[in-house]
Amino acid sequence: MTNGGGLWYFFGNLLLFMAILMVINTYFLDGVIKGFQHRFLPALMRLYEQLLRWSLAGKRPVWILIGLFVLLIGSFQIFGVAVSSGRVPIVFFPKGDPNFVYVYLKLPSGTAVTYTDSVINSMEKKVYDVLGMGNGKTNAIVESVITNVAVGASDPNSGDRSTRPELGRIQVSFVEYEKRHGQSTAPYLDAIRGAIKGIPGAEVSVDQESSGPPTQPPVNIELASENFESLTKTAIALKNYLDTNRVPGIEELKMDVDLQNPEITISVNRERAMIEGISTAQVGLEIRTALFGKEVSKLKDDEDEYKIQLRSNEIQRQSLSDLLNMRITFRDFNTGQIKQVPISAVASIDLTSTYGSIKRKNLKRVITLYSNVLMSQGYTPTAVNAELTKTIAKFREKPVDVTIAQTGEGEQQDEAVSFLTGALLVALALILFILVLQFNSISKPIIILTEIVFSIIGVLLGFSITGMQVSAVMTGIGIVGLAGIVVKNGILVIEFADELRSRGMRTREAVIQAGKTRIIPVLLTAVAAILGLIPLAVGLNINFISMFEELNPHIWFGGDNAAFWKPLSWTIIFGLIFAFFMTLIVVPAMYLMAERLRRPMRRAFGGKWISFMAVPPLTFLFIPLTIVAAFLHRFKVAARRKRAKGKVDETFIGSWF
């Protein structure tokens, strides 16, 4: 048994809590529940019935539907303005406060590892100063600072995982979110980025860990061509152009291909080598043995076997003159004597530079310019890429055989949005198919599908008003999930209205009574879903184990999960709040209009086929046909009234329109 309790404490406190809850329910909650059921709910139903009778009187259902269409268009416009003004940021996957901050250093190729170590050491001191850990001090929210040189120091965005002496990395690890006591780690990211700027000849980037699945860099410009010389010139020109016309939000553009990789070219004079009786293979083998070694024997110790490598010592390997002065020993077949010829006698060296690598994509050579986006300073990849597109469009040094495309995270985001849009359309099609089989009607499923589309109004207005961050993936998933909840509410009202009509009740009264009766399950469904999602939306964290074991729930708000799931939760909450009121008012109005229009539409266009025109994407054709049928019906009613004026009651010649 531990100091704070144990298993017996846990079950004992749990049983005690349940007993206290039963007592509270018997002596307090029972009366509250009965008052809620017998006083509040009937009063709510009566109030809703009065509102429904008012909204379904005269032409008000038509104006309600028209107003909703106007609100749908207006919500898209409001959301567009909020996004373009920067009030509502759009990201691929949401990010919270960093748990890790990575500083990546890249020096020119061929840099000695000792020099890289000295540079990274000076950067490490600046990072310690930013963290307030200089001179042996400690920071309560910093767990560790780890530095790598050459090994494990590559930037994941570069696509290179090799061990290279010119690379360095500093990793700052923070403690878990609940142990930070509300202190944000985001300011450290910007402070470190500002402290390590201005290292001559170095490429430095600062980033946090990625949330969600791995993605390409947020800024990713691909240049492709068959002509590599033209491609490199264009890539350098474009990088210089973008560095000059700097787009706000871009950290630092980097190139994924090293165009100035130093190399030593050893050229063998074939004529001289032939005179000496040496082949180029002998020269190459001698240099390879000196630099990388050659297996000359093996040493066996019981079952273990060790390879014996022969190669020059480190001082000779690092000296170019020593390598060239090495002698190639061989037997001259003409004289039969042993000869020794220095490599410098048959070869010369040339200090040149070459490409570090050549990458291909779809059979074309590709060079990529990439960068992080300063999201901690309020910029988003979507907005930065949009501005970058305008800047690239003004670039005039692009040859005909070179193509420039913006890919990376933006392209993946577009693909994800397209997939989710397709998934939503497929879901709506399946819902329509199932509802047609259930109701044996086209109009009623169309009413429910229209309710799903209108529920997006709540999502758009909710994010526009609050200014919350929108995630292309999580918000999209939330809209797809919202469709399933909204469908059930519409089915409850429509199904009961059909049941009341089958008992002989008139259409308008049946809709009113169906809405009045079904307001309780619709209300409970919406409230239960919203209350269930609020802890996820606000990041409420409770440790139930410690709550019953130690009587300490360790309640705190926020965290990585809260940042990741927040857009999805608020998407469903905003949509449900609007869909609840829409189910109570708009669904009865559309149901009444559909039933009143059924006979005039079939008479005007000759048959039941006109109902299928309401199925998307033919809905935009169906709406004007509905207006035409309404005017034709009004004309016929006016003609009947004129012919039968004073002869029959108004009931026989009047119209709902």
mmCIF file of N, CA, C and O in Angstrom, residues 84-149:
data_model
loop_
_atom_site.group_PDB
_atom_site.id
_atom_site.type_symbol
_atom_site.label_atom_id
_atom_site.label_comp_id
_atom_site.label_asym_id
_atom_site.label_seq_id
_atom_site.Cartn_x
_atom_site.Cartn_y
_atom_site.Cartn_z
ATOM 1 N N SER A 84 -9.489 35.809 -44.641
ATOM 2 C CA SER A 84 -8.613 36.716 -45.383
ATOM 3 C C SER A 84 -8.022 37.808 -44.490
ATOM 4 O O SER A 84 -6.900 38.271 -44.723
ATOM 5 N N SER A 85 -8.753 38.216 -43.446
ATOM 6 C CA SER A 85 -8.247 39.244 -42.541
ATOM 7 C C SER A 85 -7.291 38.685 -41.490
ATOM 8 O O SER A 85 -6.672 39.449 -40.754
ATOM 9 N N GLY A 86 -7.178 37.360 -41.424
ATOM 10 C CA GLY A 86 -6.290 36.739 -40.451
ATOM 11 C C GLY A 86 -6.930 36.480 -39.099
ATOM 12 O O GLY A 86 -6.275 35.967 -38.197
ATOM 13 N N ARG A 87 -8.207 36.816 -38.951
ATOM 14 C CA ARG A 87 -8.884 36.576 -37.668
ATOM 15 C C ARG A 87 -9.044 35.083 -37.408
ATOM 16 O O ARG A 87 -8.912 34.619 -36.272
ATOM 17 N N VAL A 88 -9.347 34.322 -38.469
ATOM 18 C CA VAL A 88 -9.516 32.873 -38.350
ATOM 19 C C VAL A 88 -8.375 32.200 -39.102
ATOM 20 O O VAL A 88 -8.378 32.166 -40.334
ATOM 21 N N PRO A 89 -7.374 31.671 -38.409
ATOM 22 C CA PRO A 89 -6.276 30.978 -39.096
ATOM 23 C C PRO A 89 -6.690 29.568 -39.517
ATOM 24 O O PRO A 89 -7.427 28.888 -38.801
ATOM 25 N N ILE A 90 -6.217 29.150 -40.683
ATOM 26 C CA ILE A 90 -6.486 27.798 -41.183
ATOM 27 C C ILE A 90 -5.162 27.043 -41.245
ATOM 28 O O ILE A 90 -4.201 27.510 -41.858
ATOM 29 N N VAL A 91 -5.112 25.880 -40.611
ATOM 30 C CA VAL A 91 -3.906 25.054 -40.594
ATOM 31 C C VAL A 91 -4.271 23.647 -41.024
ATOM 32 O O VAL A 91 -5.456 23.268 -41.075
ATOM 33 N N PHE A 92 -3.232 22.855 -41.342
ATOM 34 C CA PHE A 92 -3.445 21.460 -41.730
ATOM 35 C C PHE A 92 -3.799 20.637 -40.490
ATOM 36 O O PHE A 92 -4.872 20.052 -40.404
ATOM 37 N N PHE A 93 -2.879 20.599 -39.540
ATOM 38 C CA PHE A 93 -3.124 19.975 -38.240
ATOM 39 C C PHE A 93 -2.825 21.019 -37.159
ATOM 40 O O PHE A 93 -1.849 21.761 -37.268
ATOM 41 N N PRO A 94 -3.643 21.079 -36.116
ATOM 42 C CA PRO A 94 -3.411 22.081 -35.067
ATOM 43 C C PRO A 94 -2.158 21.759 -34.261
ATOM 44 O O PRO A 94 -1.774 20.598 -34.099
ATOM 45 N N LYS A 95 -1.528 22.816 -33.754
ATOM 46 C CA LYS A 95 -0.347 22.678 -32.908
ATOM 47 C C LYS A 95 -0.570 23.403 -31.589
ATOM 48 O O LYS A 95 -1.157 24.480 -31.563
ATOM 49 N N GLY A 96 -0.076 22.792 -30.517
ATOM 50 C CA GLY A 96 -0.132 23.427 -29.211
ATOM 51 C C GLY A 96 1.229 23.981 -28.824
ATOM 52 O O GLY A 96 2.103 24.200 -29.675
ATOM 53 N N ASP A 97 1.411 24.200 -27.543
ATOM 54 C CA ASP A 97 2.722 24.645 -27.059
ATOM 55 C C ASP A 97 3.758 23.547 -27.315
ATOM 56 O O ASP A 97 3.463 22.357 -27.165
ATOM 57 N N PRO A 98 4.966 23.931 -27.704
ATOM 58 C CA PRO A 98 5.978 22.906 -28.012
ATOM 59 C C PRO A 98 6.413 22.124 -26.776
ATOM 60 O O PRO A 98 6.641 22.697 -25.710
ATOM 61 N N ASN A 99 6.496 20.807 -26.936
ATOM 62 C CA ASN A 99 7.118 19.953 -25.921
ATOM 63 C C ASN A 99 8.617 19.824 -26.174
ATOM 64 O O ASN A 99 9.379 19.538 -25.251
ATOM 65 N N PHE A 100 8.999 19.998 -27.445
ATOM 66 C CA PHE A 100 10.403 19.957 -27.835
ATOM 67 C C PHE A 100 10.664 21.113 -28.789
ATOM 68 O O PHE A 100 9.820 21.435 -29.632
ATOM 69 N N VAL A 101 11.824 21.724 -28.654
ATOM 70 C CA VAL A 101 12.288 22.737 -29.598
ATOM 71 C C VAL A 101 13.585 22.228 -30.205
ATOM 72 O O VAL A 101 14.512 21.847 -29.481
ATOM 73 N N TYR A 102 13.626 22.197 -31.539
ATOM 74 C CA TYR A 102 14.805 21.694 -32.242
ATOM 75 C C TYR A 102 15.502 22.850 -32.967
ATOM 76 O O TYR A 102 14.851 23.638 -33.659
ATOM 77 N N VAL A 103 16.803 22.929 -32.810
ATOM 78 C CA VAL A 103 17.632 23.902 -33.523
ATOM 79 C C VAL A 103 18.560 23.117 -34.442
ATOM 80 O O VAL A 103 19.360 22.293 -33.976
ATOM 81 N N TYR A 104 18.427 23.340 -35.759
ATOM 82 C CA TYR A 104 19.228 22.614 -36.741
ATOM 83 C C TYR A 104 20.264 23.560 -37.354
ATOM 84 O O TYR A 104 19.941 24.682 -37.747
ATOM 85 N N LEU A 105 21.514 23.078 -37.433
ATOM 86 C CA LEU A 105 22.624 23.852 -37.993
ATOM 87 C C LEU A 105 23.207 23.092 -39.176
ATOM 88 O O LEU A 105 23.437 21.881 -39.094
ATOM 89 N N LYS A 106 23.429 23.809 -40.275
ATOM 90 C CA LYS A 106 24.088 23.217 -41.441
ATOM 91 C C LYS A 106 25.156 24.186 -41.934
ATOM 92 O O LYS A 106 24.849 25.298 -42.364
ATOM 93 N N LEU A 107 26.402 23.756 -41.872
ATOM 94 C CA LEU A 107 27.536 24.530 -42.368
ATOM 95 C C LEU A 107 27.899 24.048 -43.769
ATOM 96 O O LEU A 107 27.395 23.010 -44.226
ATOM 97 N N PRO A 108 28.765 24.760 -44.491
ATOM 98 C CA PRO A 108 29.154 24.323 -45.836
ATOM 99 C C PRO A 108 29.734 22.904 -45.823
ATOM 100 O O PRO A 108 30.397 22.485 -44.864
ATOM 101 N N SER A 109 29.477 22.162 -46.891
ATOM 102 C CA SER A 109 29.953 20.782 -46.988
ATOM 103 C C SER A 109 31.470 20.734 -46.890
ATOM 104 O O SER A 109 32.178 21.583 -47.440
ATOM 105 N N GLY A 110 31.953 19.736 -46.183
ATOM 106 C CA GLY A 110 33.389 19.576 -45.987
ATOM 107 C C GLY A 110 33.913 20.226 -44.737
ATOM 108 O O GLY A 110 35.104 20.124 -44.430
ATOM 109 N N THR A 111 33.035 20.902 -43.993
ATOM 110 C CA THR A 111 33.472 21.535 -42.752
ATOM 111 C C THR A 111 33.938 20.474 -41.755
ATOM 112 O O THR A 111 33.294 19.430 -41.591
ATOM 113 N N ALA A 112 35.031 20.734 -41.086
ATOM 114 C CA ALA A 112 35.557 19.786 -40.101
ATOM 115 C C ALA A 112 34.604 19.676 -38.926
ATOM 116 O O ALA A 112 33.972 20.656 -38.513
ATOM 117 N N VAL A 113 34.496 18.476 -38.375
ATOM 118 C CA VAL A 113 33.571 18.245 -37.280
ATOM 119 C C VAL A 113 33.966 19.053 -36.046
ATOM 120 O O VAL A 113 33.104 19.449 -35.244
ATOM 121 N N THR A 114 35.253 19.345 -35.883
ATOM 122 C CA THR A 114 35.696 20.152 -34.737
ATOM 123 C C THR A 114 35.180 21.582 -34.841
ATOM 124 O O THR A 114 34.789 22.186 -33.836
ATOM 125 N N TYR A 115 35.170 22.126 -36.083
ATOM 126 C CA TYR A 115 34.645 23.486 -36.264
ATOM 127 C C TYR A 115 33.130 23.501 -36.047
ATOM 128 O O TYR A 115 32.593 24.425 -35.422
ATOM 129 N N THR A 116 32.438 22.481 -36.561
ATOM 130 C CA THR A 116 30.992 22.385 -36.336
ATOM 131 C C THR A 116 30.691 22.330 -34.849
ATOM 132 O O THR A 116 29.746 22.957 -34.358
ATOM 133 N N ASP A 117 31.510 21.574 -34.113
ATOM 134 C CA ASP A 117 31.315 21.457 -32.675
ATOM 135 C C ASP A 117 31.509 22.805 -31.980
ATOM 136 O O ASP A 117 30.768 23.149 -31.045
ATOM 137 N N SER A 118 32.469 23.598 -32.440
ATOM 138 C CA SER A 118 32.691 24.909 -31.821
ATOM 139 C C SER A 118 31.525 25.857 -32.093
ATOM 140 O O SER A 118 31.115 26.618 -31.216
ATOM 141 N N VAL A 119 30.974 25.800 -33.318
ATOM 142 C CA VAL A 119 29.831 26.661 -33.651
ATOM 143 C C VAL A 119 28.604 26.251 -32.849
ATOM 144 O O VAL A 119 27.886 27.091 -32.280
ATOM 145 N N ILE A 120 28.336 24.943 -32.792
ATOM 146 C CA ILE A 120 27.151 24.481 -32.065
ATOM 147 C C ILE A 120 27.301 24.749 -30.573
ATOM 148 O O ILE A 120 26.307 24.966 -29.864
ATOM 149 N N ASN A 121 28.533 24.775 -30.088
ATOM 150 C CA ASN A 121 28.772 25.077 -28.673
ATOM 151 C C ASN A 121 28.415 26.530 -28.360
ATOM 152 O O ASN A 121 27.803 26.829 -27.321
ATOM 153 N N SER A 122 28.759 27.447 -29.265
ATOM 154 C CA SER A 122 28.391 28.857 -29.057
ATOM 155 C C SER A 122 26.878 29.039 -29.140
ATOM 156 O O SER A 122 26.297 29.835 -28.387
ATOM 157 N N MET A 123 26.225 28.285 -30.053
ATOM 158 C CA MET A 123 24.764 28.352 -30.143
ATOM 159 C C MET A 123 24.115 27.789 -28.883
ATOM 160 O O MET A 123 23.095 28.310 -28.404
ATOM 161 N N GLU A 124 24.698 26.735 -28.350
ATOM 162 C CA GLU A 124 24.156 26.113 -27.142
ATOM 163 C C GLU A 124 24.182 27.089 -25.971
ATOM 164 O O GLU A 124 23.236 27.143 -25.169
ATOM 165 N N LYS A 125 25.243 27.901 -25.879
ATOM 166 C CA LYS A 125 25.323 28.890 -24.807
ATOM 167 C C LYS A 125 24.222 29.932 -24.949
ATOM 168 O O LYS A 125 23.627 30.366 -23.953
ATOM 169 N N LYS A 126 23.934 30.342 -26.202
ATOM 170 C CA LYS A 126 22.854 31.309 -26.422
ATOM 171 C C LYS A 126 21.500 30.709 -26.052
ATOM 172 O O LYS A 126 20.635 31.393 -25.490
ATOM 173 N N VAL A 127 21.302 29.420 -26.368
ATOM 174 C CA VAL A 127 20.051 28.748 -26.010
ATOM 175 C C VAL A 127 19.905 28.687 -24.496
ATOM 176 O O VAL A 127 18.823 28.936 -23.941
ATOM 177 N N TYR A 128 20.993 28.378 -23.791
ATOM 178 C CA TYR A 128 20.950 28.337 -22.332
ATOM 179 C C TYR A 128 20.611 29.708 -21.751
ATOM 180 O O TYR A 128 19.871 29.815 -20.761
ATOM 181 N N ASP A 129 21.135 30.767 -22.366
ATOM 182 C CA ASP A 129 20.822 32.118 -21.891
ATOM 183 C C ASP A 129 19.341 32.430 -22.082
ATOM 184 O O ASP A 129 18.711 33.053 -21.217
ATOM 185 N N VAL A 130 18.780 32.027 -23.225
ATOM 186 C CA VAL A 130 17.355 32.262 -23.483
ATOM 187 C C VAL A 130 16.501 31.509 -22.470
ATOM 188 O O VAL A 130 15.493 32.026 -21.965
ATOM 189 N N LEU A 131 16.905 30.286 -22.137
ATOM 190 C CA LEU A 131 16.155 29.470 -21.185
ATOM 191 C C LEU A 131 16.382 29.905 -19.740
ATOM 192 O O LEU A 131 15.728 29.369 -18.827
ATOM 193 N N GLY A 132 17.294 30.844 -19.532
ATOM 194 C CA GLY A 132 17.606 31.276 -18.173
ATOM 195 C C GLY A 132 18.396 30.252 -17.392
ATOM 196 O O GLY A 132 18.284 30.169 -16.159
ATOM 197 N N MET A 133 19.216 29.460 -18.111
ATOM 198 C CA MET A 133 19.973 28.387 -17.478
ATOM 199 C C MET A 133 21.478 28.629 -17.541
ATOM 200 O O MET A 133 22.270 27.695 -17.389
ATOM 201 N N GLY A 134 21.871 29.871 -17.839
ATOM 202 C CA GLY A 134 23.293 30.181 -17.869
ATOM 203 C C GLY A 134 23.912 30.174 -16.482
ATOM 204 O O GLY A 134 23.221 30.362 -15.461
ATOM 205 N N ASN A 135 25.206 29.936 -16.428
ATOM 206 C CA ASN A 135 25.966 29.928 -15.170
ATOM 207 C C ASN A 135 25.429 28.902 -14.162
ATOM 208 O O ASN A 135 25.351 29.159 -12.959
ATOM 209 N N GLY A 136 25.009 27.758 -14.692
ATOM 210 C CA GLY A 136 24.580 26.677 -13.814
ATOM 211 C C GLY A 136 23.189 26.819 -13.246
ATOM 212 O O GLY A 136 22.793 26.030 -12.377
ATOM 213 N N LYS A 137 22.398 27.784 -13.697
ATOM 214 C CA LYS A 137 21.038 27.952 -13.199
ATOM 215 C C LYS A 137 20.129 26.860 -13.776
ATOM 216 O O LYS A 137 20.467 26.181 -14.738
ATOM 217 N N THR A 138 18.947 26.703 -13.194
ATOM 218 C CA THR A 138 17.987 25.708 -13.657
ATOM 219 C C THR A 138 16.675 26.384 -14.034
ATOM 220 O O THR A 138 16.384 27.491 -13.576
ATOM 221 N N ASN A 139 15.918 25.700 -14.869
ATOM 222 C CA ASN A 139 14.598 26.163 -15.279
ATOM 223 C C ASN A 139 13.612 25.047 -14.969
ATOM 224 O O ASN A 139 13.785 23.909 -15.417
ATOM 225 N N ALA A 140 12.571 25.359 -14.211
ATOM 226 C CA ALA A 140 11.658 24.328 -13.709
ATOM 227 C C ALA A 140 10.900 23.615 -14.823
ATOM 228 O O ALA A 140 10.482 22.466 -14.640
ATOM 229 N N ILE A 141 10.705 24.276 -15.970
ATOM 230 C CA ILE A 141 9.917 23.640 -17.027
ATOM 231 C C ILE A 141 10.797 23.012 -18.105
ATOM 232 O O ILE A 141 10.275 22.453 -19.071
ATOM 233 N N VAL A 142 12.113 23.115 -17.973
ATOM 234 C CA VAL A 142 13.028 22.502 -18.941
ATOM 235 C C VAL A 142 13.541 21.197 -18.353
ATOM 236 O O VAL A 142 14.113 21.166 -17.266
ATOM 237 N N GLU A 143 13.321 20.119 -19.089
ATOM 238 C CA GLU A 143 13.752 18.803 -18.621
ATOM 239 C C GLU A 143 15.203 18.524 -18.998
ATOM 240 O O GLU A 143 15.984 18.029 -18.181
ATOM 241 N N SER A 144 15.576 18.840 -20.254
ATOM 242 C CA SER A 144 16.947 18.571 -20.690
ATOM 243 C C SER A 144 17.253 19.364 -21.945
ATOM 244 O O SER A 144 16.344 19.802 -22.665
ATOM 245 N N VAL A 145 18.547 19.539 -22.206
ATOM 246 C CA VAL A 145 19.043 20.139 -23.449
ATOM 247 C C VAL A 145 20.115 19.193 -23.995
ATOM 248 O O VAL A 145 21.135 18.965 -23.340
ATOM 249 N N ILE A 146 19.880 18.627 -25.164
ATOM 250 C CA ILE A 146 20.775 17.629 -25.754
ATOM 251 C C ILE A 146 21.324 18.182 -27.066
ATOM 252 O O ILE A 146 20.568 18.722 -27.887
ATOM 253 N N THR A 147 22.626 18.021 -27.270
ATOM 254 C CA THR A 147 23.286 18.519 -28.479
ATOM 255 C C THR A 147 23.915 17.354 -29.238
ATOM 256 O O THR A 147 24.560 16.494 -28.630
ATOM 257 N N ASN A 148 23.686 17.320 -30.562
ATOM 258 C CA ASN A 148 24.285 16.314 -31.438
ATOM 259 C C ASN A 148 25.112 17.011 -32.508
ATOM 260 O O ASN A 148 24.698 18.047 -33.031
ATOM 261 N N VAL A 149 26.248 16.433 -32.825
ATOM 262 C CA VAL A 149 27.080 16.900 -33.937
ATOM 263 C C VAL A 149 27.337 15.721 -34.859
ATOM 264 O O VAL A 149 27.787 14.668 -34.404
#
